[in-house]
Amino acid sequence: MPAPSPKFARDPALMALGDAIRLLRKARGISQEELAHRSHVDRSYMSAVERGVQNPGIMIVVAIARAIGVSVAQLAAEAGL
């Protein structure tokens, strides 16, 4: 399991981003493991992102958005960011 990002763990913005990723992933019928694979990250890292305890870098966010089939702007809008 990756170490959480302690400075921002459970920040409302990260929680909203994780919720949006989970919602969009499930709406498309993609498992967390498959999304992690498509995004080139470990499944445990993806879990931490979805739970809002990991602060992903912009390129990881880009990879996740692409893997879900949305733009980063759409993902941010879904998260209310």
mmCIF file of C-alpha atoms in Angstrom:
data_model
loop_
_atom_site.group_PDB
_atom_site.id
_atom_site.type_symbol
_atom_site.label_atom_id
_atom_site.label_comp_id
_atom_site.label_asym_id
_atom_site.label_seq_id
_atom_site.Cartn_x
_atom_site.Cartn_y
_atom_site.Cartn_z
ATOM 1 C CA MET A 1 0.000 0.000 0.000
ATOM 2 C CA PRO A 2 1.445 3.383 -0.937
ATOM 3 C CA ALA A 3 2.113 5.844 1.828
ATOM 4 C CA PRO A 4 -0.570 8.518 2.020
ATOM 5 C CA SER A 5 0.193 12.118 1.181
ATOM 6 C CA PRO A 6 0.033 13.354 4.796
ATOM 7 C CA LYS A 7 -0.049 17.061 4.027
ATOM 8 C CA PHE A 8 -3.189 16.793 1.899
ATOM 9 C CA ALA A 9 -4.678 13.420 2.863
ATOM 10 C CA ARG A 10 -8.448 13.651 3.116
ATOM 11 C CA ASP A 11 -8.453 17.236 1.854
ATOM 12 C CA PRO A 12 -11.959 18.004 0.535
ATOM 13 C CA ALA A 13 -10.587 18.565 -2.981
ATOM 14 C CA LEU A 14 -8.852 15.167 -3.000
ATOM 15 C CA MET A 15 -11.947 13.507 -1.571
ATOM 16 C CA ALA A 16 -14.071 15.096 -4.328
ATOM 17 C CA LEU A 17 -11.592 14.035 -7.010
ATOM 18 C CA GLY A 18 -11.559 10.476 -5.713
ATOM 19 C CA ASP A 19 -15.349 10.367 -5.571
ATOM 20 C CA ALA A 20 -15.576 11.656 -9.153
ATOM 21 C CA ILE A 21 -13.087 9.056 -10.393
ATOM 22 C CA ARG A 22 -14.997 6.272 -8.634
ATOM 23 C CA LEU A 23 -18.376 7.499 -9.943
ATOM 24 C CA LEU A 24 -17.171 7.791 -13.544
ATOM 25 C CA ARG A 25 -15.320 4.475 -13.356
ATOM 26 C CA LYS A 26 -18.371 2.622 -12.071
ATOM 27 C CA ALA A 27 -20.680 4.328 -14.580
ATOM 28 C CA ARG A 28 -18.501 2.891 -17.333
ATOM 29 C CA GLY A 29 -18.334 -0.568 -15.792
ATOM 30 C CA ILE A 30 -14.563 -0.417 -15.244
ATOM 31 C CA SER A 31 -13.085 -2.192 -12.245
ATOM 32 C CA GLN A 32 -10.596 -0.383 -10.067
ATOM 33 C CA GLU A 33 -7.959 -2.903 -11.098
ATOM 34 C CA GLU A 34 -8.653 -2.297 -14.799
ATOM 35 C CA LEU A 35 -8.536 1.483 -14.349
ATOM 36 C CA ALA A 36 -5.228 1.166 -12.537
ATOM 37 C CA HIS A 37 -3.878 -1.004 -15.351
ATOM 38 C CA ARG A 38 -5.060 1.433 -18.029
ATOM 39 C CA SER A 39 -3.567 4.353 -16.067
ATOM 40 C CA HIS A 40 -0.241 2.547 -15.502
ATOM 41 C CA VAL A 41 -0.437 2.731 -11.713
ATOM 42 C CA ASP A 42 -0.668 0.102 -9.007
ATOM 43 C CA ARG A 43 -4.178 -0.890 -7.896
ATOM 44 C CA SER A 44 -3.415 0.069 -4.305
ATOM 45 C CA TYR A 45 -2.350 3.534 -5.493
ATOM 46 C CA MET A 46 -5.627 3.876 -7.415
ATOM 47 C CA SER A 47 -7.504 2.866 -4.284
ATOM 48 C CA ALA A 48 -5.681 5.551 -2.306
ATOM 49 C CA VAL A 49 -6.524 8.167 -4.958
ATOM 50 C CA GLU A 50 -10.199 7.193 -4.875
ATOM 51 C CA ARG A 51 -10.205 7.393 -1.066
ATOM 52 C CA GLY A 52 -8.632 10.857 -1.108
ATOM 53 C CA VAL A 53 -5.490 9.883 0.782
ATOM 54 C CA GLN A 54 -3.112 10.139 -2.166
ATOM 55 C CA ASN A 55 -2.373 13.422 -3.948
ATOM 56 C CA PRO A 56 -1.822 12.377 -7.580
ATOM 57 C CA GLY A 57 0.389 14.447 -9.839
ATOM 58 C CA ILE A 58 -1.077 16.081 -12.913
ATOM 59 C CA MET A 59 0.227 13.404 -15.287
ATOM 60 C CA ILE A 60 -1.453 10.690 -13.208
ATOM 61 C CA VAL A 61 -4.697 12.680 -13.309
ATOM 62 C CA VAL A 62 -4.314 12.979 -17.091
ATOM 63 C CA ALA A 63 -3.732 9.222 -17.371
ATOM 64 C CA ILE A 64 -6.750 8.433 -15.188
ATOM 65 C CA ALA A 65 -9.010 10.801 -17.132
ATOM 66 C CA ARG A 66 -7.893 9.296 -20.446
ATOM 67 C CA ALA A 67 -8.394 5.776 -19.131
ATOM 68 C CA ILE A 68 -11.943 6.653 -18.073
ATOM 69 C CA GLY A 69 -12.588 8.371 -21.408
ATOM 70 C CA VAL A 70 -13.078 11.937 -20.200
ATOM 71 C CA SER A 71 -11.027 15.099 -20.345
ATOM 72 C CA VAL A 72 -9.261 16.452 -17.288
ATOM 73 C CA ALA A 73 -11.693 19.390 -17.452
ATOM 74 C CA GLN A 74 -14.665 16.994 -17.360
ATOM 75 C CA LEU A 75 -13.143 15.105 -14.451
ATOM 76 C CA ALA A 76 -12.509 18.355 -12.562
ATOM 77 C CA ALA A 77 -16.060 19.538 -13.277
ATOM 78 C CA GLU A 78 -17.487 16.237 -12.023
ATOM 79 C CA ALA A 79 -15.454 16.742 -8.848
ATOM 80 C CA GLY A 80 -16.635 20.339 -8.529
ATOM 81 C CA LEU A 81 -13.097 21.671 -8.726
#
